[in-house]
């Protein structure tokens, strides 16, 4: 089963992808994670992506599409994938279609995580991440045991530069204008499934599992 997991920033795509990978055999491709890894490794791609990411802008399509092309090309025959954070606009969605056709791959479902704006803002402003291993925390609902220190690896827990309040508004606007219209795009293709993304992560995971099993 090949999936797209999409939704607004803060809708829980990364968290749910991680749970799906833990309990099933998916390859998980997050464009946000791939860009953050490139930034950490100080590659040319990372330097370029950082300029856009820090302002909450989308990284240009040709770069993002090229990145996804490279990872999908390496997928083995029997592997299933989850795309998390890609596509984010109609150009990327069309490019993905073409790419999947070229690689003889098929998309089975586009799962949309529905979360209202107030909750998105609370999740994003309160989110903290480990600089080293990427573990995700929240200052109210899931703080690390020792402030600023990752429970998993002891790394430094920080706020993502694009989770600062002034950048969040921009990201949410870009989402509304570019990504939300993909709901209709996948609805027309008969691939769209909407899942309530509110509540605890296990609750949301159960909802997703239910639609996948059906
Ligand atoms: P995310 O981790 O999915 O919230 O993505 C963080 C940031 O990475 C976004 O705000 C964009 O700057 C960039 N990014 C991630 N995925 C894409 C994409 N599909 N197209 C363009 N930019 C992206």
Short mmCIF file of N, CA, C and O in Angstrom, two decimals, residues 80 97 138:
data_model
loop_
_atom_site.label_atom_id
_atom_site.label_comp_id
_atom_site.label_asym_id
_atom_site.label_seq_id
_atom_site.Cartn_x
_atom_site.Cartn_y
_atom_site.Cartn_z
N UNK A 80 6.76 -0.65 0.14
CA UNK A 80 5.69 0.35 0.09
C UNK A 80 6.22 1.65 0.66
O UNK A 80 7.14 1.64 1.46
N UNK A 97 2.59 12.24 -10.08
CA UNK A 97 1.83 11.35 -10.99
C UNK A 97 2.71 10.81 -12.09
O UNK A 97 2.75 9.61 -12.35
N UNK A 138 6.45 18.45 23.27
CA UNK A 138 5.56 19.63 23.33
C UNK A 138 5.66 20.19 24.74
O UNK A 138 5.61 19.41 25.71
#
